[in-house]
PDB file of C-alpha atoms and ligand atoms in Angstrom:
ATOM      1  CA  UNK A1370      -6.166 -40.345  11.198  1.00  0.00           C
ATOM      2  CA  UNK A1371      -4.633 -38.910   8.117  1.00  0.00           C
ATOM      3  CA  UNK A1372      -1.031 -37.754   8.684  1.00  0.00           C
ATOM      4  CA  UNK A1373      -0.824 -34.073   9.602  1.00  0.00           C
ATOM      5  CA  UNK A1374       0.687 -31.799   7.174  1.00  0.00           C
ATOM      6  CA  UNK A1375       3.564 -29.830   8.209  1.00  0.00           C
ATOM      7  CA  UNK A1376       2.859 -26.186   7.556  1.00  0.00           C
ATOM      8  CA  UNK A1377       6.105 -24.303   6.158  1.00  0.00           C
ATOM      9  CA  UNK A1378       6.163 -20.918   7.292  1.00  0.00           C
ATOM     10  CA  UNK A1379       7.241 -18.420   4.679  1.00  0.00           C
ATOM     11  CA  UNK A1380      11.015 -18.317   4.386  1.00  0.00           C
ATOM     12  CA  UNK A1381      11.307 -14.679   5.087  1.00  0.00           C
ATOM     13  CA  UNK A1382       7.925 -13.310   6.486  1.00  0.00           C
ATOM     14  CA  UNK A1383       7.430  -9.623   6.944  1.00  0.00           C
ATOM     15  CA  UNK A1384       7.989  -8.964  10.514  1.00  0.00           C
ATOM     16  CA  UNK A1385       8.597  -5.508  11.791  1.00  0.00           C
ATOM     17  CA  UNK A1386       7.181  -5.231  15.384  1.00  0.00           C
ATOM     18  CA  UNK A1387       9.084  -1.984  16.390  1.00  0.00           C
ATOM     19  CA  UNK A1388       8.277  -0.240  12.977  1.00  0.00           C
ATOM     20  CA  UNK A1389       4.612  -1.502  13.279  1.00  0.00           C
ATOM     21  CA  UNK A1390       4.203   0.108  16.712  1.00  0.00           C
ATOM     22  CA  UNK A1391       5.759   3.391  15.529  1.00  0.00           C
ATOM     23  CA  UNK A1392       3.643   3.475  12.359  1.00  0.00           C
ATOM     24  CA  UNK A1393       0.417   2.595  14.297  1.00  0.00           C
ATOM     25  CA  UNK A1394       1.077   5.972  16.525  1.00  0.00           C
ATOM     26  CA  UNK A1395       2.580   8.262  13.663  1.00  0.00           C
ATOM     27  CA  UNK A1396      -0.051   7.210  11.129  1.00  0.00           C
ATOM     28  CA  UNK A1397      -2.977   7.954  13.413  1.00  0.00           C
ATOM     29  CA  UNK A1398      -1.453  11.445  14.383  1.00  0.00           C
ATOM     30  CA  UNK A1399      -1.061  12.154  10.653  1.00  0.00           C
ATOM     31  CA  UNK A1400      -4.704  11.486   9.929  1.00  0.00           C
ATOM     32  CA  UNK A1401      -5.680  14.766  11.424  1.00  0.00           C
ATOM     33  CA  UNK A1402      -2.448  16.750  11.950  1.00  0.00           C
ATOM     34  CA  UNK A1403      -0.927  16.025   8.572  1.00  0.00           C
ATOM     35  CA  UNK A1404      -4.401  16.043   6.850  1.00  0.00           C
ATOM     36  CA  UNK A1405      -3.863  12.363   5.519  1.00  0.00           C
ATOM     37  CA  UNK A1406      -7.338  11.670   6.243  1.00  0.00           C
ATOM     38  CA  UNK A1407      -8.409  14.039   3.544  1.00  0.00           C
ATOM     39  CA  UNK A1408      -5.945  12.350   1.210  1.00  0.00           C
ATOM     40  CA  UNK A1409      -7.338   8.891   1.921  1.00  0.00           C
ATOM     41  CA  UNK A1410     -10.937  10.343   1.121  1.00  0.00           C
ATOM     42  CA  UNK A1411      -9.571  11.672  -2.142  1.00  0.00           C
ATOM     43  CA  UNK A1412      -7.953   8.385  -2.924  1.00  0.00           C
ATOM     44  CA  UNK A1413     -11.187   6.245  -2.471  1.00  0.00           C
ATOM     45  CA  UNK A1414     -13.875   8.625  -3.676  1.00  0.00           C
ATOM     46  CA  UNK A1415     -16.011   6.839  -6.298  1.00  0.00           C
ATOM     47  CA  UNK A1416     -14.484   3.321  -5.857  1.00  0.00           C
ATOM     48  CA  UNK A1417     -17.054   0.700  -6.198  1.00  0.00           C
ATOM     49  CA  UNK A1418     -17.522  -3.066  -6.507  1.00  0.00           C
ATOM     50  CA  UNK A1419     -14.932  -5.661  -5.051  1.00  0.00           C
ATOM     51  CA  UNK A1420     -11.556  -4.022  -4.198  1.00  0.00           C
ATOM     52  CA  UNK A1421      -8.176  -5.316  -3.117  1.00  0.00           C
ATOM     53  CA  UNK A1422      -5.998  -3.209  -1.127  1.00  0.00           C
ATOM     54  CA  UNK A1423      -2.371  -4.173  -0.621  1.00  0.00           C
ATOM     55  CA  UNK A1424      -0.290  -3.576   2.535  1.00  0.00           C
ATOM     56  CA  UNK A1425      -3.256  -2.185   4.469  1.00  0.00           C
ATOM     57  CA  UNK A1426      -1.259  -1.379   7.390  1.00  0.00           C
ATOM     58  CA  UNK A1427      -3.432  -0.565  10.494  1.00  0.00           C
ATOM     59  CA  UNK A1428      -6.430  -0.165   8.375  1.00  0.00           C
ATOM     60  CA  UNK A1429      -6.609   3.587   8.117  1.00  0.00           C
ATOM     61  CA  UNK A1430      -8.339   3.466   4.913  1.00  0.00           C
ATOM     62  CA  UNK A1431     -11.039   1.287   5.617  1.00  0.00           C
ATOM     63  CA  UNK A1432     -13.320   4.097   7.236  1.00  0.00           C
ATOM     64  CA  UNK A1433     -13.244   5.996   3.841  1.00  0.00           C
ATOM     65  CA  UNK A1434     -14.372   3.356   1.616  1.00  0.00           C
ATOM     66  CA  UNK A1435     -17.760   4.333  -0.270  1.00  0.00           C
ATOM     67  CA  UNK A1436     -20.864   2.290   0.375  1.00  0.00           C
ATOM     68  CA  UNK A1437     -20.826   1.220  -3.291  1.00  0.00           C
ATOM     69  CA  UNK A1438     -17.954  -1.078  -2.278  1.00  0.00           C
ATOM     70  CA  UNK A1439     -19.126  -4.661  -1.897  1.00  0.00           C
ATOM     71  CA  UNK A1440     -16.213  -5.948  -0.277  1.00  0.00           C
ATOM     72  CA  UNK A1441     -12.577  -5.071   0.345  1.00  0.00           C
ATOM     73  CA  UNK A1442      -9.850  -7.822   0.575  1.00  0.00           C
ATOM     74  CA  UNK A1443      -7.101  -6.161   2.527  1.00  0.00           C
ATOM     75  CA  UNK A1444      -3.769  -7.919   2.264  1.00  0.00           C
ATOM     76  CA  UNK A1445      -1.288  -7.148   5.239  1.00  0.00           C
ATOM     77  CA  UNK A1446       1.578  -9.372   5.946  1.00  0.00           C
ATOM     78  CA  UNK A1447       2.859  -7.597   9.250  1.00  0.00           C
ATOM     79  CA  UNK A1448       1.103  -9.445  12.283  1.00  0.00           C
ATOM     80  CA  UNK A1449       1.119  -6.314  14.503  1.00  0.00           C
ATOM     81  CA  UNK A1450      -0.507  -4.009  11.865  1.00  0.00           C
ATOM     82  CA  UNK A1451      -2.885  -6.712  10.873  1.00  0.00           C
ATOM     83  CA  UNK A1452      -4.131  -7.081  14.323  1.00  0.00           C
ATOM     84  CA  UNK A1453      -4.869  -3.316  14.266  1.00  0.00           C
ATOM     85  CA  UNK A1454      -6.252  -3.616  10.944  1.00  0.00           C
ATOM     86  CA  UNK A1455      -8.785  -6.286  12.292  1.00  0.00           C
ATOM     87  CA  UNK A1456      -9.998  -3.817  14.751  1.00  0.00           C
ATOM     88  CA  UNK A1457     -10.381  -1.255  11.999  1.00  0.00           C
ATOM     89  CA  UNK A1458     -12.151  -3.816   9.777  1.00  0.00           C
ATOM     90  CA  UNK A1459     -14.680  -4.429  12.576  1.00  0.00           C
ATOM     91  CA  UNK A1460     -15.611  -0.662  12.614  1.00  0.00           C
ATOM     92  CA  UNK A1461     -15.850  -0.375   8.890  1.00  0.00           C
ATOM     93  CA  UNK A1462     -19.291   0.372   7.020  1.00  0.00           C
ATOM     94  CA  UNK A1463     -18.067  -1.928   4.144  1.00  0.00           C
ATOM     95  CA  UNK A1464     -17.222  -5.623   4.610  1.00  0.00           C
ATOM     96  CA  UNK A1465     -13.478  -6.111   4.866  1.00  0.00           C
ATOM     97  CA  UNK A1466     -11.635  -9.428   4.573  1.00  0.00           C
ATOM     98  CA  UNK A1467      -8.406  -9.388   6.106  1.00  0.00           C
ATOM     99  CA  UNK A1468      -5.681 -11.673   4.428  1.00  0.00           C
ATOM    100  CA  UNK A1469      -2.280 -12.485   5.694  1.00  0.00           C
ATOM    101  CA  UNK A1470      -0.245 -12.335   2.405  1.00  0.00           C
ATOM    102  CA  UNK A1471       2.248 -10.185   0.547  1.00  0.00           C
ATOM    103  CA  UNK A1472       1.589  -8.307  -2.652  1.00  0.00           C
ATOM    104  CA  UNK A1473       4.263 -10.279  -4.532  1.00  0.00           C
ATOM    105  CA  UNK A1474       1.945 -13.420  -4.265  1.00  0.00           C
ATOM    106  CA  UNK A1475      -1.814 -12.447  -3.883  1.00  0.00           C
ATOM    107  CA  UNK A1476      -3.924 -15.555  -2.772  1.00  0.00           C
ATOM    108  CA  UNK A1477      -6.755 -14.622  -5.097  1.00  0.00           C
ATOM    109  CA  UNK A1478      -8.274 -15.610  -8.398  1.00  0.00           C
ATOM    110  CA  UNK A1479      -7.251 -13.705 -11.663  1.00  0.00           C
ATOM    111  CA  UNK A1480      -9.533 -10.846 -12.989  1.00  0.00           C
ATOM    112  CA  UNK A1481     -11.504 -11.001  -9.832  1.00  0.00           C
ATOM    113  CA  UNK A1482     -11.461  -7.385  -8.718  1.00  0.00           C
ATOM    114  CA  UNK A1483     -13.057  -4.040  -9.978  1.00  0.00           C
ATOM    115  CA  UNK A1484     -10.505  -1.838  -8.150  1.00  0.00           C
ATOM    116  CA  UNK A1485      -7.023  -2.222  -6.325  1.00  0.00           C
ATOM    117  CA  UNK A1486      -5.543   0.214  -3.795  1.00  0.00           C
ATOM    118  CA  UNK A1487      -2.085   0.981  -2.960  1.00  0.00           C
ATOM    119  CA  UNK A1488      -1.403   3.584  -0.316  1.00  0.00           C
ATOM    120  CA  UNK A1489       2.146   4.311   0.860  1.00  0.00           C
ATOM    121  CA  UNK A1490       3.037   0.698   0.241  1.00  0.00           C
ATOM    122  CA  UNK A1491       4.780   0.512  -3.184  1.00  0.00           C
ATOM    123  CA  UNK A1492       7.884   2.072  -1.567  1.00  0.00           C
ATOM    124  CA  UNK A1493       7.903  -0.850   0.893  1.00  0.00           C
ATOM    125  CA  UNK A1494       7.052  -4.078  -1.157  1.00  0.00           C
ATOM    126  CA  UNK A1495      10.089  -6.234  -1.721  1.00  0.00           C
ATOM    127  CA  UNK A1496       9.518  -6.707  -5.280  1.00  0.00           C
ATOM    128  CA  UNK A1497       7.806  -3.719  -6.827  1.00  0.00           C
ATOM    129  CA  UNK A1498       7.380  -4.884 -10.512  1.00  0.00           C
ATOM    130  CA  UNK A1499       6.237  -8.435  -9.221  1.00  0.00           C
ATOM    131  CA  UNK A1500       3.688  -6.826  -6.848  1.00  0.00           C
ATOM    132  CA  UNK A1501       2.419  -4.663  -9.614  1.00  0.00           C
ATOM    133  CA  UNK A1502       2.145  -7.640 -12.060  1.00  0.00           C
ATOM    134  CA  UNK A1503       0.002  -9.429  -9.381  1.00  0.00           C
ATOM    135  CA  UNK A1504      -2.431  -6.348  -9.213  1.00  0.00           C
ATOM    136  CA  UNK A1505      -2.506  -6.577 -13.016  1.00  0.00           C
ATOM    137  CA  UNK A1506      -3.345 -10.269 -12.746  1.00  0.00           C
ATOM    138  CA  UNK A1507      -6.167  -9.858 -10.159  1.00  0.00           C
ATOM    139  CA  UNK A1508      -7.876  -6.684 -11.721  1.00  0.00           C
ATOM    140  CA  UNK A1509     -10.376  -7.212 -14.457  1.00  0.00           C
ATOM    141  CA  UNK A1510      -9.407  -5.502 -17.794  1.00  0.00           C
ATOM    142  CA  UNK A1511     -10.054  -1.611 -17.515  1.00  0.00           C
ATOM    143  CA  UNK A1512     -10.373  -1.797 -13.802  1.00  0.00           C
ATOM    144  CA  UNK A1513      -8.766   1.019 -11.610  1.00  0.00           C
ATOM    145  CA  UNK A1514      -5.773   1.095  -9.705  1.00  0.00           C
ATOM    146  CA  UNK A1515      -5.709   3.890  -7.243  1.00  0.00           C
ATOM    147  CA  UNK A1516      -2.589   4.981  -5.519  1.00  0.00           C
ATOM    148  CA  UNK A1517      -1.131   7.441  -2.992  1.00  0.00           C
ATOM    149  CA  UNK A1518       2.534   7.031  -2.711  1.00  0.00           C
ATOM    150  CA  UNK A1519       5.624   8.879  -2.102  1.00  0.00           C
ATOM    151  CA  UNK A1520       8.674   8.744  -4.322  1.00  0.00           C
ATOM    152  CA  UNK A1521      11.757  10.113  -6.010  1.00  0.00           C
ATOM    153  CA  UNK A1522      12.506  13.700  -5.582  1.00  0.00           C
ATOM    154  CA  UNK A1523      12.662  16.158  -8.795  1.00  0.00           C
ATOM    155  CA  UNK A1524      15.735  17.679  -7.793  1.00  0.00           C
ATOM    156  CA  UNK A1525      19.074  16.092  -8.032  1.00  0.00           C
ATOM    157  CA  UNK A1526      20.293  16.884  -4.633  1.00  0.00           C
ATOM    158  CA  UNK A1527      17.353  15.371  -2.725  1.00  0.00           C
ATOM    159  CA  UNK A1528      17.335  12.625  -5.112  1.00  0.00           C
ATOM    160  CA  UNK A1529      20.854  11.605  -4.412  1.00  0.00           C
ATOM    161  CA  UNK A1530      20.288  11.903  -0.550  1.00  0.00           C
ATOM    162  CA  UNK A1531      17.325   9.569  -1.307  1.00  0.00           C
ATOM    163  CA  UNK A1532      19.168   7.004  -2.976  1.00  0.00           C
ATOM    164  CA  UNK A1533      21.920   7.029  -0.367  1.00  0.00           C
ATOM    165  CA  UNK A1534      19.299   6.542   2.483  1.00  0.00           C
ATOM    166  CA  UNK A1535      17.909   3.580   0.456  1.00  0.00           C
ATOM    167  CA  UNK A1536      21.211   1.714   0.207  1.00  0.00           C
ATOM    168  CA  UNK A1537      21.833   2.148   4.016  1.00  0.00           C
ATOM    169  CA  UNK A1538      19.637   2.958   6.949  1.00  0.00           C
ATOM    170  CA  UNK A1539      16.142   3.952   5.774  1.00  0.00           C
ATOM    171  CA  UNK A1540      14.716   0.402   4.959  1.00  0.00           C
ATOM    172  CA  UNK A1541      16.245  -0.789   8.260  1.00  0.00           C
ATOM    173  CA  UNK A1542      14.564   1.948  10.155  1.00  0.00           C
ATOM    174  CA  UNK A1543      11.356   2.142   8.405  1.00  0.00           C
ATOM    175  CA  UNK A1544      10.026  -1.323   7.901  1.00  0.00           C
ATOM    176  CA  UNK A1545      11.475  -1.731   4.493  1.00  0.00           C
ATOM    177  CA  UNK A1546      10.483   1.548   3.172  1.00  0.00           C
ATOM    178  CA  UNK A1547      12.642   3.054   0.219  1.00  0.00           C
ATOM    179  CA  UNK A1548      12.430   6.677  -0.799  1.00  0.00           C
ATOM    180  CA  UNK A1549      13.872   6.815  -4.299  1.00  0.00           C
ATOM    181  CA  UNK A1550      11.335   4.683  -6.033  1.00  0.00           C
ATOM    182  CA  UNK A1551       9.232   6.029  -9.062  1.00  0.00           C
ATOM    183  CA  UNK A1552       5.835   4.711  -8.385  1.00  0.00           C
ATOM    184  CA  UNK A1553       4.304   6.274 -11.790  1.00  0.00           C
ATOM    185  CA  UNK A1554       6.919   4.857 -13.958  1.00  0.00           C
ATOM    186  CA  UNK A1555       6.604   1.346 -12.160  1.00  0.00           C
ATOM    187  CA  UNK A1556       2.948   1.330 -12.633  1.00  0.00           C
ATOM    188  CA  UNK A1557       3.125   2.322 -16.273  1.00  0.00           C
ATOM    189  CA  UNK A1558       5.744  -0.603 -16.825  1.00  0.00           C
ATOM    190  CA  UNK A1559       3.357  -2.965 -15.204  1.00  0.00           C
ATOM    191  CA  UNK A1560       0.593  -2.544 -17.922  1.00  0.00           C
ATOM    192  CA  UNK A1561      -1.419   0.341 -16.416  1.00  0.00           C
ATOM    193  CA  UNK A1562      -2.338   3.536 -18.180  1.00  0.00           C
ATOM    194  CA  UNK A1563      -2.082   6.641 -15.751  1.00  0.00           C
ATOM    195  CA  UNK A1564      -5.453   8.452 -15.960  1.00  0.00           C
ATOM    196  CA  UNK A1565      -5.173  10.882 -13.405  1.00  0.00           C
ATOM    197  CA  UNK A1566      -2.269  12.277 -11.009  1.00  0.00           C
ATOM    198  CA  UNK A1567      -1.556  14.998  -8.811  1.00  0.00           C
ATOM    199  CA  UNK A1568       1.724  15.570  -7.295  1.00  0.00           C
ATOM    200  CA  UNK A1569       2.334  17.507  -3.891  1.00  0.00           C
ATOM    201  CA  UNK A1570       4.596  17.842  -1.084  1.00  0.00           C
ATOM    202  CA  UNK A1571       3.779  16.388   2.417  1.00  0.00           C
ATOM    203  CA  UNK A1572       4.069  18.101   4.693  1.00  0.00           C
ATOM    204  CA  UNK A1573       3.186  21.155   2.486  1.00  0.00           C
ATOM    205  CA  UNK A1574       5.169  23.509   4.414  1.00  0.00           C
ATOM    206  CA  UNK A1575       8.540  23.381   6.235  1.00  0.00           C
ATOM    207  CA  UNK A1576      11.713  21.466   5.287  1.00  0.00           C
ATOM    208  CA  UNK A1577      11.148  18.723   2.858  1.00  0.00           C
ATOM    209  CA  UNK A1578      11.647  15.331   3.849  1.00  0.00           C
ATOM    210  CA  UNK A1579      13.052  12.329   2.006  1.00  0.00           C
ATOM    211  CA  UNK A1580       9.272  11.031   1.962  1.00  0.00           C
ATOM    212  CA  UNK A1581       7.687  14.329   1.148  1.00  0.00           C
ATOM    213  CA  UNK A1582       7.336  14.034  -2.766  1.00  0.00           C
ATOM    214  CA  UNK A1583       4.040  12.398  -3.034  1.00  0.00           C
ATOM    215  CA  UNK A1584       1.449  11.488  -5.857  1.00  0.00           C
ATOM    216  CA  UNK A1585      -2.150  10.617  -5.694  1.00  0.00           C
ATOM    217  CA  UNK A1586      -3.995   9.375  -8.721  1.00  0.00           C
ATOM    218  CA  UNK A1587      -5.588   6.388 -10.602  1.00  0.00           C
ATOM    219  CA  UNK A1588      -4.591   4.180 -13.504  1.00  0.00           C
ATOM    220  CA  UNK A1589      -6.433   1.765 -15.632  1.00  0.00           C
ATOM    221  CA  UNK A1590      -5.337  -1.800 -16.240  1.00  0.00           C
ATOM    222  CA  UNK A1591      -4.527  -2.354 -19.959  1.00  0.00           C
ATOM    223  CA  UNK A1592      -5.834  -5.762 -21.404  1.00  0.00           C
TER     224      UNK A1592
HETATM  225  C1  LIG B 518       3.749   2.806   5.428  1.00  0.00           C
HETATM  226  S1  LIG B 518       2.845   1.363   5.586  1.00  0.00           S
HETATM  227  C2  LIG B 518       1.327   1.754   4.866  1.00  0.00           C
HETATM  228  C3  LIG B 518      -0.020   1.152   5.522  1.00  0.00           C
HETATM  229  C4  LIG B 518      -1.160   1.574   4.923  1.00  0.00           C
HETATM  230  N1  LIG B 518      -1.356   1.249   3.348  1.00  0.00           N
HETATM  231  C5  LIG B 518      -1.597   3.096   4.966  1.00  0.00           C
HETATM  232  O1  LIG B 518      -1.925   3.750   3.943  1.00  0.00           O
HETATM  233  O2  LIG B 518      -1.436   3.616   5.968  1.00  0.00           O
HETATM  234  C6  LIG B 518       3.526   0.097   4.474  1.00  0.00           C
HETATM  235  C7  LIG B 518       2.817  -1.281   4.603  1.00  0.00           C
HETATM  236  O3  LIG B 518       3.067  -2.166   3.757  1.00  0.00           O
HETATM  237  C8  LIG B 518       3.288  -3.523   4.410  1.00  0.00           C
HETATM  238  N2  LIG B 518       4.030  -4.389   3.469  1.00  0.00           N
HETATM  239  C9  LIG B 518       5.443  -4.578   3.732  1.00  0.00           C
HETATM  240  N3  LIG B 518       5.774  -5.465   2.933  1.00  0.00           N
HETATM  241  C10 LIG B 518       4.792  -5.900   2.207  1.00  0.00           C
HETATM  242  C11 LIG B 518       4.566  -6.755   1.155  1.00  0.00           C
HETATM  243  N4  LIG B 518       5.521  -7.410   0.563  1.00  0.00           N
HETATM  244  N5  LIG B 518       3.382  -6.935   0.586  1.00  0.00           N
HETATM  245  C12 LIG B 518       2.430  -6.198   0.947  1.00  0.00           C
HETATM  246  N6  LIG B 518       2.492  -5.465   2.176  1.00  0.00           N
HETATM  247  C13 LIG B 518       3.654  -5.140   2.551  1.00  0.00           C
HETATM  248  C14 LIG B 518       3.512  -3.337   5.725  1.00  0.00           C
HETATM  249  O4  LIG B 518       3.488  -4.242   6.768  1.00  0.00           O
HETATM  250  C15 LIG B 518       2.936  -2.040   5.985  1.00  0.00           C
HETATM  251  O5  LIG B 518       1.572  -2.283   6.566  1.00  0.00           O
END
């Protein structure tokens, strides 16, 4: 019998069981009460072909992929959320292949995808430039990156609060989330051209939260 290879687990896997349970509940409520389902439909409208989604969470995007999508490779490193995503994948109308991996090292071939999707995840990946450079690698030239993200507030007061939270409690409480990142600047720096963007506040009314400054849009992969 050949010697068994020891499987070395990743040094520091993404494992946030408490946050995962919180997110599963909060995100499901936000779908209808916070109108996030409508944003997911907007995010995925017109997407087609082979799609890669990073940090798929509990799979709330899956129900919104158009039928023109031939396959979704959904990457999710957190085990609790991945289990929930598997259930969502089984109900989806398009084939979803769930992969346990992180955005910083996508276990897929280069230039193999027609579109990529990042929703509420660029705030959380450990290495933002590396994750976006991986998306650039796996997309074919001119392919689309669709994004729905929160980020840095335009006003200095809230921006200072966001930076303070990011240095202290926020990532610990919310599964590695950061509030003061600038997703548009990071996407452009990674070799994409922004083709559409709409900034908005979520929730629209009431006091702003550190995560209220959102943007939805798409970018094209430059050669
Ligand atoms: C706020 S949740 C968003 C989930 C989902 N994209 C959505 O729209 O509801 C952030 C997700 O990013 C995942 N995540 C954390 N670190 C990651 C990494 N390095 N690479 C990919 N996903 C990551 C988390 O496990 C979680 O599922």
